[in-house]
């Protein structure tokens, strides 16, 4: 089928969404490049629908005329999942105008939002009602709930609350042909056959475009304790996590690993900020305990845990936040590691997970493999150790350009790290998804049966392969 010429597409879509909500030419630029500026795409138009009905009509028109569509939330994907390729044939659908908080139901403990609501707006709406929406990621000011769902976002509180897949009760989504899947239910129990909403979660906009969701709310924590702790090794960190779970149980909310090069990088990037610890240590963890009661015993529990850790030789030094300001400063150090790398350039982002029992061995082997390729690489290793998820991000030596390091090392490093994670029973993408960046690598790590099933699902919902094409699924051979 020949697709219509660009002006015809723009005229048809303008008729649906209105002139100001159908952008073309240079006005599309802000939507066609990813946030790390690694994927430079082009679009025939960018549409910003104001309602599910408008989006449904946009999709029906594009489907009939064979026009590819790329959905976009806050465009914070690290994998190139939310921008079009450079062919200039696709329409980008931005959900940013669908940004209403529809309902906070404090009895049912649910929050209903449109897909374009930012994560921080969703968290604020919950907090205003005395509740917590627990997803927590550094980009919360720009990322949107639709994108969080479609990528099954994780972040720094998964250990306690789970990832986006665990936090959703209902979804509304527009299908590639314009039909609307209306699954906006607020039920904790609904065993009426296939759980279709979960098809749209984590499928990175390849099966449908999420337009609204019902999310779970939790009690707002009323006390917390945060510590920045130097540990003897990654193995010591794992042992300390076990001790933390025994001592504090469910209160263990975050357990984040930080390597020395990650700390050095972020402190240099932040300028004025200082390490919470006096000495220099190879490995550190940020521990957060929270509870839903006013009990002031969490600092005591933390101290008890750290003392046991010191005695066992797991902990080398520790700082417990003495105030909310201290706690925010500790968290800032952790959360800015990602941007510090983006600004520095030349970091190879591997986002792997392995069973906790194998994580220390994985870090050791992967570090040796990377240093054998380029011994001066800065080992920026950090992330959600409590979930068995490390951001294993080798960074260019300070005196090597990003382009030179990437050209010399990218493929070998990312393949070596992913292969070791896979061999340890792990995943090559714990929480960042697949997008374009990891798409072709899936053939190495998923069985033919898994890939075939993924394509069968894709074809059932998107038989013309028009929705976010060439994302997630490697071309069948
Ligand atoms: C993080 O944990 O900081 C995020 O997943 C972002 C990143 O790793 O770049
Ligand atoms: Zn992360």
Tab-separated table of C-alpha atoms in Angstrom, residues 24-33 37 41 46 75:
chain	number	residue	atom	x	y	z
A	24	UNK	CA	4.923	19.500	11.345
A	25	UNK	CA	8.320	20.641	10.019
A	26	UNK	CA	10.726	22.128	12.567
A	27	UNK	CA	7.994	22.064	15.255
A	28	UNK	CA	8.434	18.289	15.475
A	29	UNK	CA	12.129	18.500	16.439
A	30	UNK	CA	11.612	18.382	20.214
A	31	UNK	CA	9.786	15.043	19.814
A	32	UNK	CA	12.105	13.219	17.459
A	33	UNK	CA	15.334	13.038	19.475
A	37	UNK	CA	20.532	12.626	22.017
A	41	UNK	CA	14.706	10.610	14.180
A	46	UNK	CA	3.411	15.144	15.838
A	75	UNK	CA	10.497	11.028	26.225
